Coordinates of C-alpha atoms in Angstrom, one line a residue:
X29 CA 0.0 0.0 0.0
X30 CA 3.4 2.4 0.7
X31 CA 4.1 2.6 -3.1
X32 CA 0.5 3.5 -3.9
X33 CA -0.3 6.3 -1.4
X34 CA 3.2 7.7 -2.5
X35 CA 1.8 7.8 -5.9
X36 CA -0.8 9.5 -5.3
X37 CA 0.7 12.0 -3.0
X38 CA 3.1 12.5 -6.2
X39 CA 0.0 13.2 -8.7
X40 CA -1.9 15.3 -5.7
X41 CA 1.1 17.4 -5.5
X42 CA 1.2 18.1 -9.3
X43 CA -2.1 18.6 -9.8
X44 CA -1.7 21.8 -7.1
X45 CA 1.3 22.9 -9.1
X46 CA -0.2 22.7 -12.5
X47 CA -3.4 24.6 -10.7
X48 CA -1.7 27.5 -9.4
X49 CA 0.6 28.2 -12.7
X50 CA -2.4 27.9 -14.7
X51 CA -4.3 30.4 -12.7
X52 CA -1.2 32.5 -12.8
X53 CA -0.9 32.7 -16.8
X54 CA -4.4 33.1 -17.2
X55 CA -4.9 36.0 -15.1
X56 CA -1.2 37.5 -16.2
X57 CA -2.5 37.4 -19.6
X58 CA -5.7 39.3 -19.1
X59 CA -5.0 43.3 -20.1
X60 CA -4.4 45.2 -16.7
X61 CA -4.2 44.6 -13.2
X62 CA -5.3 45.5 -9.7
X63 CA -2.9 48.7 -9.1
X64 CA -3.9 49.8 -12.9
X65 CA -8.1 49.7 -12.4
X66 CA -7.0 52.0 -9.0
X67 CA -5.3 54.1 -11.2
X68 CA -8.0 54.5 -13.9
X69 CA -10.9 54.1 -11.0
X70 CA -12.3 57.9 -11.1
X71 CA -13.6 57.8 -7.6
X72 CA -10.1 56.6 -6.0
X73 CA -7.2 59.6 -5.6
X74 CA -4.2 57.5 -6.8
X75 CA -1.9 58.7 -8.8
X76 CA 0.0 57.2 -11.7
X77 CA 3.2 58.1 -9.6
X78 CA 2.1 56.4 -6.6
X79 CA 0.7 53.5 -9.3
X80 CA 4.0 52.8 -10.3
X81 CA 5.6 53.0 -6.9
X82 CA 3.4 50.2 -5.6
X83 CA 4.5 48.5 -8.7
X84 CA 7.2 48.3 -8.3
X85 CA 6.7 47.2 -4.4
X86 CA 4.4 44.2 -6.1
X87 CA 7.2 43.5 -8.5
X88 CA 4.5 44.3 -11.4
X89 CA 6.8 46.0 -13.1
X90 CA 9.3 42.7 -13.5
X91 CA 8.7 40.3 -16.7
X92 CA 6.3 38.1 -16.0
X93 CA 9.0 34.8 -15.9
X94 CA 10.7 36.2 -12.8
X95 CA 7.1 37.4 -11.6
X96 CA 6.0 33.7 -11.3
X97 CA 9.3 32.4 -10.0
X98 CA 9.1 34.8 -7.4
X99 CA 5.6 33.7 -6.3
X100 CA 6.5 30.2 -6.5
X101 CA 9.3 30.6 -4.1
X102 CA 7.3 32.7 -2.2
X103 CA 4.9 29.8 -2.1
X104 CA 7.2 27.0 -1.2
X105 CA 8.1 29.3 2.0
X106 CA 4.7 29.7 3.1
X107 CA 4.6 33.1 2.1
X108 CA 0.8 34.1 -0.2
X109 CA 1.5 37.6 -1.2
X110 CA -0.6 40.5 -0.3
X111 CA -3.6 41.7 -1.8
X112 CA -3.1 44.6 -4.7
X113 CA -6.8 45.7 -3.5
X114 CA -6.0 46.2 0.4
X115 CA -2.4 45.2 1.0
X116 CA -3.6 42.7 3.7
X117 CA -1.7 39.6 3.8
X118 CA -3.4 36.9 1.2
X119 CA -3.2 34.4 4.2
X120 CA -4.8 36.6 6.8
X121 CA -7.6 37.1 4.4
X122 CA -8.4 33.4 3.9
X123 CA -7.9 32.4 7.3
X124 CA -10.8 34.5 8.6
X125 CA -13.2 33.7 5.7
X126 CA -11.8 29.9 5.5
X127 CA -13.7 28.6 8.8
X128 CA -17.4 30.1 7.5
X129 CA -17.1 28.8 4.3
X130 CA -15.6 25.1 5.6
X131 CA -18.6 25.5 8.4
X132 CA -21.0 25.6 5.4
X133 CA -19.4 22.5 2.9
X134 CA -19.7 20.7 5.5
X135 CA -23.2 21.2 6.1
X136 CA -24.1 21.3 2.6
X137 CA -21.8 18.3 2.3
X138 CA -24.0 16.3 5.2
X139 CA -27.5 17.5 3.7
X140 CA -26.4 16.4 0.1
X141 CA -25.1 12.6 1.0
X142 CA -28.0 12.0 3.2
X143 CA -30.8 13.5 0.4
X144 CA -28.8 11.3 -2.2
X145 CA -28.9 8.4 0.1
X146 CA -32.0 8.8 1.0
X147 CA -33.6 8.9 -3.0
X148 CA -31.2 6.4 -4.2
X149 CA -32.9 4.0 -1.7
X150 CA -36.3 5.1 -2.1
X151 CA -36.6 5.1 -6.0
X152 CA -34.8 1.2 -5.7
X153 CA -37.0 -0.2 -2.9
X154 CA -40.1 2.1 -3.2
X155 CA -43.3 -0.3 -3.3
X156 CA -45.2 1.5 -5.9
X157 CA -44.0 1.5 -9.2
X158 CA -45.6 5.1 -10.0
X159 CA -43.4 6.7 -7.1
X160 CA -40.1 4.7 -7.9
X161 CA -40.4 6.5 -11.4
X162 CA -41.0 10.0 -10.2
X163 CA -38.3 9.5 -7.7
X164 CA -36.1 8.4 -11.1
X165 CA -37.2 11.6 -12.4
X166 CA -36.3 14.2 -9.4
X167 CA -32.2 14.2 -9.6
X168 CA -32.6 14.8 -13.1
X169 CA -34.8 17.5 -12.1
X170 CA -33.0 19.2 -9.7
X171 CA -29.2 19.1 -11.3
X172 CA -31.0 20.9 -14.4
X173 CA -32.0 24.2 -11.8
X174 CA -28.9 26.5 -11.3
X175 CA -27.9 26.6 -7.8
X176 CA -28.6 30.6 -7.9
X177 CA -32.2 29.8 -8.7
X178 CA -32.3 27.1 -5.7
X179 CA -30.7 30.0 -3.0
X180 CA -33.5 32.8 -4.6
X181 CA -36.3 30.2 -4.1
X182 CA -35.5 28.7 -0.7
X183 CA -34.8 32.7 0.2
X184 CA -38.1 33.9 -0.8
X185 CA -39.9 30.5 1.3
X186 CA -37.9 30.2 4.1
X187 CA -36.7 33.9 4.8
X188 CA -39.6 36.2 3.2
X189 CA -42.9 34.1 3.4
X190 CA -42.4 31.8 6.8
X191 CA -39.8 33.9 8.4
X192 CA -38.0 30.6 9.4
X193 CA -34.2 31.1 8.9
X194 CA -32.8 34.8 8.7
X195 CA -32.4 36.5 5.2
X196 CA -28.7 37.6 6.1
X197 CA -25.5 36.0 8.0
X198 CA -26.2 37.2 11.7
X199 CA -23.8 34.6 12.5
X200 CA -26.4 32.1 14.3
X201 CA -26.3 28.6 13.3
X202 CA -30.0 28.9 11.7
X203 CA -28.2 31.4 9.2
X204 CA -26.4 28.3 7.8
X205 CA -29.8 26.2 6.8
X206 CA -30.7 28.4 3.7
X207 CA -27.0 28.4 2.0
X208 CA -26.8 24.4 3.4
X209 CA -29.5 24.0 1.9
X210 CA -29.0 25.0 -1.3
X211 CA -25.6 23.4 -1.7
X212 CA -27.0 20.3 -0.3
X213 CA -29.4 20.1 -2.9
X214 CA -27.4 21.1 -6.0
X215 CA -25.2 18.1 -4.7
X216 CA -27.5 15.4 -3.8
X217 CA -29.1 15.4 -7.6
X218 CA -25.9 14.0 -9.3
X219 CA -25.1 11.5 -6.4
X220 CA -28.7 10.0 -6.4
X221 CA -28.4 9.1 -10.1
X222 CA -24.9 7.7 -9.6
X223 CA -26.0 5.7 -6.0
X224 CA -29.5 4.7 -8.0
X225 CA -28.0 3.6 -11.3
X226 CA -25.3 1.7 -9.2
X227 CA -28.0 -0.1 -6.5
X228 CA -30.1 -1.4 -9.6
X229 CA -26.4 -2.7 -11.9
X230 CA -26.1 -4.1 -8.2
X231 CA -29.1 -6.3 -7.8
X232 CA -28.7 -7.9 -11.3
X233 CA -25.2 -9.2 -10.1
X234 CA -25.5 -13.0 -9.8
X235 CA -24.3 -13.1 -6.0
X236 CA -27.8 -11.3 -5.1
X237 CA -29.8 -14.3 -7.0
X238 CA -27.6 -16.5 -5.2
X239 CA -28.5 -15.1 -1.7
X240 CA -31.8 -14.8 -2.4
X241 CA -32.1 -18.7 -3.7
X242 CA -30.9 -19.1 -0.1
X243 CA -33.0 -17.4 1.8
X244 CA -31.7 -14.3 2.7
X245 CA -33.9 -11.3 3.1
X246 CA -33.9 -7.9 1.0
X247 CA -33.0 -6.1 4.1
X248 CA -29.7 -8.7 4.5
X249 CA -28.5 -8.2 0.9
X250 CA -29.2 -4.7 0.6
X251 CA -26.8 -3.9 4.2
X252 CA -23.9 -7.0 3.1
X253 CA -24.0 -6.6 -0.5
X254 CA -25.9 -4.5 -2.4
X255 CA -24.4 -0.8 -0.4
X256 CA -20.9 -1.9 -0.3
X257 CA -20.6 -2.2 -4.2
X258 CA -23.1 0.5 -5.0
X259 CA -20.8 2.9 -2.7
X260 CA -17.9 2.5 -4.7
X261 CA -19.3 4.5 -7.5
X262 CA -20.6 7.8 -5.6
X263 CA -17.7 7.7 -3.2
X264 CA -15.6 8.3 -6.3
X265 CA -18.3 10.9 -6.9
X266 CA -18.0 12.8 -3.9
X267 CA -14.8 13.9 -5.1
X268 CA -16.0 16.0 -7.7
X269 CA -19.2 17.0 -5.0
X270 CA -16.5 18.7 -3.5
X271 CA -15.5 20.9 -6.5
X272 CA -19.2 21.6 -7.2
X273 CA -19.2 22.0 -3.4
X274 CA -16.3 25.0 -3.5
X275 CA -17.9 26.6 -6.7
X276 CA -21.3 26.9 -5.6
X277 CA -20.3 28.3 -2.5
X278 CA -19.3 31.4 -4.4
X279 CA -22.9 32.2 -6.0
X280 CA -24.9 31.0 -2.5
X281 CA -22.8 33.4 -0.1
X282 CA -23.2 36.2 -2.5
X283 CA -26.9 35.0 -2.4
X284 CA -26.9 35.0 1.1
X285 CA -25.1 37.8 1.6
X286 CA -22.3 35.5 3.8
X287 CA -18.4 36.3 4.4
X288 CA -16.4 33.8 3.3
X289 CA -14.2 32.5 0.6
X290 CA -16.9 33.1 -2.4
X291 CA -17.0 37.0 -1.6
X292 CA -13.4 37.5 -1.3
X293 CA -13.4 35.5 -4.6
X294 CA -16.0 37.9 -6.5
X295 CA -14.4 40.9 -5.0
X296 CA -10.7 39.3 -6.2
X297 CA -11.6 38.8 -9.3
X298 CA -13.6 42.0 -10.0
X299 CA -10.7 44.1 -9.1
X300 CA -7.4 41.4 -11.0
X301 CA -6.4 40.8 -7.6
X302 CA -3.6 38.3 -8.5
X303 CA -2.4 37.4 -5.0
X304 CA -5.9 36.7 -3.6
X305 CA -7.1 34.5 -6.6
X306 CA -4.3 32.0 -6.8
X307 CA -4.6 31.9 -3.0
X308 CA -8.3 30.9 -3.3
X309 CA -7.5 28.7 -6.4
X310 CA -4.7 26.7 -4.4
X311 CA -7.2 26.4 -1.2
X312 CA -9.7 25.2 -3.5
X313 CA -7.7 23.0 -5.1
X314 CA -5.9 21.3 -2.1
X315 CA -9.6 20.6 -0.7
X316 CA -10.3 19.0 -4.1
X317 CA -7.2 16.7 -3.9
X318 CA -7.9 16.2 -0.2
X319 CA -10.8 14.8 -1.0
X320 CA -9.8 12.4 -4.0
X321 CA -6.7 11.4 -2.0
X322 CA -9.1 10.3 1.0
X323 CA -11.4 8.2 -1.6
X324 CA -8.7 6.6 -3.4
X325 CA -7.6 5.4 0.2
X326 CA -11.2 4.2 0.7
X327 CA -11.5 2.4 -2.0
X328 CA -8.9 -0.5 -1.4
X329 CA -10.9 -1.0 2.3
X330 CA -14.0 -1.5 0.5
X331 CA -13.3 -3.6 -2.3
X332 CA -11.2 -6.3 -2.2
X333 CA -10.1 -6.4 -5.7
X334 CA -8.4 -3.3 -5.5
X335 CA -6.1 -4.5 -2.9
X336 CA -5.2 -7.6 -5.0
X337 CA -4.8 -5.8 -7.5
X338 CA -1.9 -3.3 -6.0
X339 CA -0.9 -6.7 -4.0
X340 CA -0.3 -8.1 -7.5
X341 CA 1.1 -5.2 -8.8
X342 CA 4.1 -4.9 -6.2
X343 CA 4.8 -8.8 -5.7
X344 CA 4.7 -8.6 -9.8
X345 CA 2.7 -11.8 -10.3
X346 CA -0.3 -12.1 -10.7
X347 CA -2.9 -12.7 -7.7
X348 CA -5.0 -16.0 -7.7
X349 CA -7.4 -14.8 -4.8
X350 CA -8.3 -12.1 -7.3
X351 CA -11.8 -12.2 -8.9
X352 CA -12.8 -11.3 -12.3
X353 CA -13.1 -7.4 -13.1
X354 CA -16.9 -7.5 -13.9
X355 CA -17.6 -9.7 -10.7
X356 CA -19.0 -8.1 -7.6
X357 CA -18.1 -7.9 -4.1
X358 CA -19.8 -10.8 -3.0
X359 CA -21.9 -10.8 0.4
X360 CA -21.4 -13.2 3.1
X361 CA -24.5 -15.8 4.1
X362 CA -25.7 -16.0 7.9
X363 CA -24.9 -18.5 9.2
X364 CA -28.4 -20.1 9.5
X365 CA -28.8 -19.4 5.6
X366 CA -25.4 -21.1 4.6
X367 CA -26.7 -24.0 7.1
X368 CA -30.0 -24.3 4.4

C-alpha cells in the first residue's frame, strides 16, 4: 500500500502545481491589473506616480518569468502575497473567511449525502412503481435548476414568506440552513443518479440471485452486499461534490449575503487581484485533492479487488485470490442461511 499512497501523494502534489501556474498565466495574460483599475478608477485619488511606486513594491513592473518564480518561491516558503486591493496579507484574508465557508461545505456536504442516500434507496426499494419512477425523475430534475435559482427560491420561502431562517448571515447557526440547503441540494441530484443507477447494476449481479435462492432477506442483501458495491461509484463521486461544493459556494454566499471565501473571490476577481485569486484557487484546489486522496484510500478497504490488485502489482505476479473485473463484491451468508 506504501508505493500506492506515495503515488498518489506524487499526482496530488502536481495537480496543485499545475493549478496554481495555470491560474497564474491566465490571469497574467488578461489586459491590466489590480494597481492599474486603481489608477483609472475615477472615484479613487491615486496617482500614476504612486501606481508605479506600488509596482514596483508588487514586483508588477518585473517580466512576467521572474514574476512567477518569485511567487512560486514565495509559495514553497509559506509566504501568499498580499492583496493589490487592500495590501492585507493573502493568508490573513483566507484564514478569517476559510472557517465560515468550511462550516458551510460541510453542512451542505451532510445535507447532500444524506438527500442522495435517501432517493437512491427510495426510488430502488419504493413499493409502488408510480413513485419509484417519479423519484427516477427528481435528480434529473434538480441538477438541471442552477444553484442561484435554488438560493433565490429557498430565500423567498424560508426567509420572506415563513420567516423561518434569517435572510442575512447574523452569524447564528440557523443562518447556515438556507446556504446548506441549497448546496445540499445542488449536490444530492448527481449523487442520487450515480447511487440509484449503481443499487439497480447491483441487484442484477448473480451473488444477489444466489443469496436470495438461499433465503436471505432484502434487508440482509441490501446492508452486506448491495451498499458496499453500490458505494464504490458515488464515493468516487464525492470527489468532484466537493468541487461543485467549493464553486457553488461562491454564488450561494453572494446570495446570502455571507463572508467567506466566495465573496473574497468575486471581489478578487472583479478588481485582477492576482495574490488573492491564486490563494483561493490553491485552497480550493488542495480541498479537491484532499478529498480524491481520502477516496482513493477508501477504495482498497472496500473492495477487495483493488487491494489484490496493488498486492499483485508490487509482488509482480499475478494474484489468484483475485476475482474477475466484472464480478462483484460478494456478500457473506448468515450463518443459519449457509446452514440451508
Amino acid at each position: 500500500m506504501t508505493p500506492y499512497l506515495l503515488r498518489r501523494l506524487v499526482q496530488a502534489v502536481l495537480v496543485l502545481w499545475a493549478a496554481y501556474t495555470l491560474t497564474f498565466a491566465l490571469l497574467t495574460a488578461l489586459p491590466g491589473d489590480a494597481i492599474s483599475n486603481r489608477i483609472n478608477n475615477p472615484q479613487n485619488q491615486l496617482t500614476p506616480e504612486d501606481g508605479r511606486t506600488l509596482k514596483a513594491f508588487y514586483g508588477l513592473d518585473r517580466p512576467i518569468v521572474v514574476q512567477y518564480a518569485h511567487a512560486l518561491d514565495a509559495l514553497l516558503h509559506g509566504n501568499l502575497g498580499y492583496s493589490l486591493s487592500s495590501g492585507s496579507t493573502v493568508s490573513s484574508l483566507l484564514g478569517d473567511a476559510l472557517p465560515h465557508t468550511l462550516l458551510l461545505t460541510a453542512l451542505g456536504l451532510t445535507f447532500g449525502v444524506l438527500v442522495a442516500a435517501t432517493l437512491g434507496i427510495a426510488a430502488s426499494y419504493a413499493p409502488w412503481s408510480r413513485l419509484r419512477a417519479l423519484l427516477h425523475s427528481f435528480p434529473a430534475l434538480a441538477a438541471s435548476v442552477p444553484s442561484f435559482v435554488v438560493g433565490i427560491l429557498i430565500l423567498d420561502g424560508f426567509s420572506f414568506q415563513l420567516r423561518l431562517i434569517p435572510a442575512v448571515d447574523d452569524g447564528t447557526l440557523l443562518a447556515l440552513v438556507g446556504p446548506a440547503l441549497t448546496l445540499g441540494i445542488m449536490i444530492a441530484a448527481p449523487l442520487a443518479q450515480v447511487f440509484t443507477a449503481a443499487i439497480t447494476a447491483t441487484r442484477r449481479q448473480p451473488f444477489v440471485h444466489v443469496l436470495q435462492a438461499r433465503g436471505a432477506g432484502e434487508r440482509y442483501v441490501f446492508r452486506h452486499g448491495v451498499l458496499r458495491n453500490a458505494s464504490l461509484p458515488v464515493i468516487t463521486m464525492l470527489g468532484l461534490a466537493v468541487g461543485e461544493l467549493i464553486a457553488g459556494s461562491v454564488v450561494t454566499e453572494a446570495v446570502f449575503a455571507r463572508n467567506g471565501i466566495g465573496q473574497i473571490t468575486l471581489n478578487a476577481v472583479n478588481t485582477q487581484d492576482l495574490p488573492v485569486v491564486q490563494g483561493v484557487v490553491l485552497i480550493s484546489t488542495t480541498g479537491y485533492v484532499l478529498v480524491n486522496l481520502l477516496a482513493d484510500v477508501i477504495h482498497p478497504l472496500i473492495d477487495p479487488r483493488i487491494r489484490a490488485d496493488i498486492l499483485a502489482r508490487r509482488a509482480k505476479r499475478p494474484s489468484r485470490a483475485r476475482p474477475g473485473a466484472d464480478e462483484a463484491v460478494p456478500a457473506r451468508l448468515p450463518d443459519e442461511v449457509a446452514a440451508s
